[in-house]
CSV table of C-alpha atoms in Angstrom, one decimal:
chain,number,residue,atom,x,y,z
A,224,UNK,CA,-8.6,-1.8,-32.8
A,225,UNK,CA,-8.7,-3.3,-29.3
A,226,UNK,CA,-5.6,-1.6,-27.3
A,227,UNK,CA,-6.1,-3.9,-24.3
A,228,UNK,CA,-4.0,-6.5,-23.2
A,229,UNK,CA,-4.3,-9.5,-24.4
A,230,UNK,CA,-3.2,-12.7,-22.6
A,231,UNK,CA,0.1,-13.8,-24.5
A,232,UNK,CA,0.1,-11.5,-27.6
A,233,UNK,CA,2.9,-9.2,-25.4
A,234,UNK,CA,1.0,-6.3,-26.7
A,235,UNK,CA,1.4,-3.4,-24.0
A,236,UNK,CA,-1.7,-1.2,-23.6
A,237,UNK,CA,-1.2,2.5,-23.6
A,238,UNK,CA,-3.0,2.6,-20.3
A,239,UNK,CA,-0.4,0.1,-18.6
A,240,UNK,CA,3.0,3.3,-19.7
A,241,UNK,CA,1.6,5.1,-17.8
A,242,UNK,CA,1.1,2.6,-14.6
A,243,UNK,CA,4.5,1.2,-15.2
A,244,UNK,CA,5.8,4.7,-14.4
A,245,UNK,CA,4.2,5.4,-11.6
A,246,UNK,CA,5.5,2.5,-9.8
A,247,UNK,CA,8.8,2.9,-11.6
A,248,UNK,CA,9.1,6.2,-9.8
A,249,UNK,CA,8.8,5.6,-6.5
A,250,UNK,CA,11.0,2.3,-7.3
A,251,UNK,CA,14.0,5.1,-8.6
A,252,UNK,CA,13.4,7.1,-5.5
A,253,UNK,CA,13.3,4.8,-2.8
A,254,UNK,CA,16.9,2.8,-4.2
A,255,UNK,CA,18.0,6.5,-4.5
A,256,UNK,CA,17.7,7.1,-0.8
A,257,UNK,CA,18.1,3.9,0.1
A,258,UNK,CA,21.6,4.2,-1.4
A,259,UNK,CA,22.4,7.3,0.4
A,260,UNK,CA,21.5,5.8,3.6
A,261,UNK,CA,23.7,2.8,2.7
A,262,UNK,CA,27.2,5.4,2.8
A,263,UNK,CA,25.8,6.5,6.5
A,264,UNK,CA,27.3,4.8,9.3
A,265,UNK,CA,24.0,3.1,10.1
A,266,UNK,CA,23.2,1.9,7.0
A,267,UNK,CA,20.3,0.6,5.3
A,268,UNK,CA,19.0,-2.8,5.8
A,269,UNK,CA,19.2,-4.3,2.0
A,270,UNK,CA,16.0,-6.6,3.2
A,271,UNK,CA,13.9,-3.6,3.6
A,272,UNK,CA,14.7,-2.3,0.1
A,273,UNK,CA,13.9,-6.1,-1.3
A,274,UNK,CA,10.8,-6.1,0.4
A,275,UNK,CA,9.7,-2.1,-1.2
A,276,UNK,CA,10.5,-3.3,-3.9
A,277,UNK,CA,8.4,-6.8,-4.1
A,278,UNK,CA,5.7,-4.8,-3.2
A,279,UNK,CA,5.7,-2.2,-6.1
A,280,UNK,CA,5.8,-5.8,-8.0
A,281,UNK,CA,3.1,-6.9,-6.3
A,282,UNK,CA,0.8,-3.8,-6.9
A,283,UNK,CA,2.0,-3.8,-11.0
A,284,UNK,CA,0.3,-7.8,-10.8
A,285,UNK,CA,-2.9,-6.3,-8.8
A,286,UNK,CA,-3.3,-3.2,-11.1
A,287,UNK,CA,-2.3,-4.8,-14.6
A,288,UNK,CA,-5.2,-5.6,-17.0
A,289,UNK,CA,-7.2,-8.6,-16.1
A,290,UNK,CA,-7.2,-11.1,-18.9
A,291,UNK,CA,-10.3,-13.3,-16.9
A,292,UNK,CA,-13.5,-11.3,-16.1
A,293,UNK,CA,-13.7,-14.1,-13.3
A,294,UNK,CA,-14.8,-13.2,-9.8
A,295,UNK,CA,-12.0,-15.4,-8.3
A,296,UNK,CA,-9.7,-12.9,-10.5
A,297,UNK,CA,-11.2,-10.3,-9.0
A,298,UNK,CA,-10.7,-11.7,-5.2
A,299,UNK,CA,-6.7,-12.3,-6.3
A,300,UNK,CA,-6.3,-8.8,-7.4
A,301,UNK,CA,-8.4,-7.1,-4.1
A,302,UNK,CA,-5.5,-9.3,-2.0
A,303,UNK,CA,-2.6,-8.2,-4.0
A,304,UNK,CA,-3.3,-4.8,-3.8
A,305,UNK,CA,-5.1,-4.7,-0.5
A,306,UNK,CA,-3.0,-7.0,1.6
A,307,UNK,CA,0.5,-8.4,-0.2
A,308,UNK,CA,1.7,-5.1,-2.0
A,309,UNK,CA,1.1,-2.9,0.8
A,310,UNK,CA,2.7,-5.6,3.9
A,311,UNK,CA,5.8,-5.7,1.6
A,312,UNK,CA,5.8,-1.9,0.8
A,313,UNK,CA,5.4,-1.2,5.0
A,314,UNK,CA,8.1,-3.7,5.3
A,315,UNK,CA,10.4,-1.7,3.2
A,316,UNK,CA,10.2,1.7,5.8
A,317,UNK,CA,9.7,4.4,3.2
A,318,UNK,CA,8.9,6.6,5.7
A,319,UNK,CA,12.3,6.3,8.0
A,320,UNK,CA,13.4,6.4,4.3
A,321,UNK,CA,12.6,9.0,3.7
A,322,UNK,CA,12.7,10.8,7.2
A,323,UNK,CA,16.7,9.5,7.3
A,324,UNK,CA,17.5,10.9,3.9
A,325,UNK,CA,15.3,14.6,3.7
A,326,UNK,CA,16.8,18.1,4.8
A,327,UNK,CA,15.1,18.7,8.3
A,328,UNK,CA,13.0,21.3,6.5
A,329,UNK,CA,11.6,18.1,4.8
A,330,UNK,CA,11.5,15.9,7.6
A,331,UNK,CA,10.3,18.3,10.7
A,332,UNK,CA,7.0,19.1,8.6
A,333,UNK,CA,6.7,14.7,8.1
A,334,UNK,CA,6.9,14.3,11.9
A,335,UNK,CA,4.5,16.9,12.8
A,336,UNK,CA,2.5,15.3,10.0
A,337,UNK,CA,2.6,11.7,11.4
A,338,UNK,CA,2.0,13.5,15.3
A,339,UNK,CA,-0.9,15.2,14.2
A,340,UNK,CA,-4.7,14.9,15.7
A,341,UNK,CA,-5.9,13.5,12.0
A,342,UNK,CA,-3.0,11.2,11.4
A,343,UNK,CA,-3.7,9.9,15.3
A,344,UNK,CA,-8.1,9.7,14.1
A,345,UNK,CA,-7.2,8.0,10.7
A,346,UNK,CA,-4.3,5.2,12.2
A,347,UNK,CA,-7.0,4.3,15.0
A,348,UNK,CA,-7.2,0.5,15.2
A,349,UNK,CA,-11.0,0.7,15.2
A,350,UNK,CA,-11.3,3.5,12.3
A,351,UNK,CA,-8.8,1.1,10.2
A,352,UNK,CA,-10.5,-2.3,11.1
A,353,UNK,CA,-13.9,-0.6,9.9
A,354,UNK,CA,-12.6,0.7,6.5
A,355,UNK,CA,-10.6,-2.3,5.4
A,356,UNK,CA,-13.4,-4.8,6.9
A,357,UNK,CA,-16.5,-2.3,6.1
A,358,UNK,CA,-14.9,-1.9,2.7
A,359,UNK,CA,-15.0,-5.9,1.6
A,360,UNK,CA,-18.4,-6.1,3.1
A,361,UNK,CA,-19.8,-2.3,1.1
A,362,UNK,CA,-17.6,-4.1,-2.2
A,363,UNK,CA,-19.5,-7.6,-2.0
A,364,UNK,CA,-22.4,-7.3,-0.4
A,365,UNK,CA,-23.7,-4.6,-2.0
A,366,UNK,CA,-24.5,-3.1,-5.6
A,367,UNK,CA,-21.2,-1.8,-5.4
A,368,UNK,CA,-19.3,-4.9,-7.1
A,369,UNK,CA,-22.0,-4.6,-9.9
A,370,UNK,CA,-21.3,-0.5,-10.5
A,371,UNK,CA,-17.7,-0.7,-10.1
A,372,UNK,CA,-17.7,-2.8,-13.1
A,373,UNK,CA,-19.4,-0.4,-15.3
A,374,UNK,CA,-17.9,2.6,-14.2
A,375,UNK,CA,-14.2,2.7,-14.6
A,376,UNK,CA,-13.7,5.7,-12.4
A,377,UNK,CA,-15.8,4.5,-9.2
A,378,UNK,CA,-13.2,1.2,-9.8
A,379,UNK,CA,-10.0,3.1,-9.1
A,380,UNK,CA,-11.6,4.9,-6.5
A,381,UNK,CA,-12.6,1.7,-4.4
A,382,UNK,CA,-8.5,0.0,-6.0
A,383,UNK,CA,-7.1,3.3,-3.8
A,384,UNK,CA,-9.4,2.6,-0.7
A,385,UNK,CA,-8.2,-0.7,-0.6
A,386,UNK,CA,-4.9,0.0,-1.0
A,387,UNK,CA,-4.7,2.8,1.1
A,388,UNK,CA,-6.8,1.2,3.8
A,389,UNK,CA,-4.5,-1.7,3.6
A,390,UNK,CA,-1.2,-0.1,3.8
A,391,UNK,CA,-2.3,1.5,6.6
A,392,UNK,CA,-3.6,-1.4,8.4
A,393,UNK,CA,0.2,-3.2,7.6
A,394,UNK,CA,1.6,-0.2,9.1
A,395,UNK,CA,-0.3,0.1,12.1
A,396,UNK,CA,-0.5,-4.0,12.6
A,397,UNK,CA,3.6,-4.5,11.8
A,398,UNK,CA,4.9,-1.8,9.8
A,399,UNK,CA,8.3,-0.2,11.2
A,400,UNK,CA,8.0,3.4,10.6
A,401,UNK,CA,7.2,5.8,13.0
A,402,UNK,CA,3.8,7.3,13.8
A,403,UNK,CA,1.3,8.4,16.1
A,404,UNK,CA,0.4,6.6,19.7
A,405,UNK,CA,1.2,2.6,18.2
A,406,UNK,CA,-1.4,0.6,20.3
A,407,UNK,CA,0.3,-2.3,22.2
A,408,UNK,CA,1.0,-5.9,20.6
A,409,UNK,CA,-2.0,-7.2,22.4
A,410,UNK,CA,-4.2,-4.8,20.9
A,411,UNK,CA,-2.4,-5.3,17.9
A,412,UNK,CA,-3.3,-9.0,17.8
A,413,UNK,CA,-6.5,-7.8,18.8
A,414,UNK,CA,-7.4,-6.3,16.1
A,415,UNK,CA,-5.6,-8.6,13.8
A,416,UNK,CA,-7.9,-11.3,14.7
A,417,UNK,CA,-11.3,-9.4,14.2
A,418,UNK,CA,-9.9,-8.8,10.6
């Protein structure tokens, strides 16, 4: 029997629990903290928690089970999960979340983290315009598409570059949290632009 989803049936896959979860998690957390930071006398901008939150939507539509086998669904999922899900998620501040809400023992180790030679190397405009832009072009313009479609495995990896690659091109383009050495807004625009 066929455990896949199937357009209108409302038959939930076994392999869609377990994705459900893992965005229900970091849904639980973030309202967690976010509600703690509420009761401090700065507060926490309700906006920022809408907009996590839209984009844990957003990355449940990118990563359910495709119904079409269509390369058009294909492009709409890459977008969702590459571009929408992870501007909404940098929107939402998880980081000065999380770095407002943690024990300092918790939160020294994040700064350091975010301060450190690697996290400076991987947030570089350049090294971020070349893997989200490098990854579309390896994706289509290549075998890859083809081999990604038989191998489910090699599929989530390149689903996690994207995403990861995309989330941190939001942070570095717009995102609010804190980090390593920002470039400027002209460089920002910059490198928006070659994108």
């Amino acid at each position: 029997m066929n455990t896949a989803h199937e357009a209108g049936s409302g038959v939930i896959s076994a392999g869609v629990l377990p994705a459900i979860g893992a965005l229900a998690l970091p849904a639980i957390v973030y309202l967690i903290a976010a509600q703690r930071c509420h009761r401090q006398p700065r507060g926490w901008n309700h906006w920022r928690t809408a907009s996590f939150i839209v984009g844990l939507i957003i990355l449940g539509m990118a990563l359910r089970p495709s119904t079409s086998d269509s390369f058009q669904d294909h492009m709409l999922g890459h977008l969702l999960l590459g571009m929408f899900a992870p501007l909404a998620l940098v929107l939402g501040a998880p980081m000065t979340l999380a770095l407002r809400t943690t024990p300092a023992s918790v939160a020294k180790p994040l700064v350091h983290l975010l301060r450190s030679r690697p996290a400076r190397i991987t947030t570089h405009p350049a090294v971020l315009l070349i893997a989200t832009v490098g990854g579309l072009a390896a994706l289509y313009f290549t075998p890859l598409f083809t081999l990604t479609e038989r191998h489910g495995a090699l599929h989530m990896v390149v689903h996690a570059h994207f995403f990861v690659g995309g989330y941190l091109f939001a942070w570095m383009i717009a995102g609010p949290d804190p980090g390593p050495d920002r470039p400027s807004v002209r460089m920002r625009l910059v490198v928006l632009g070659l994108a």
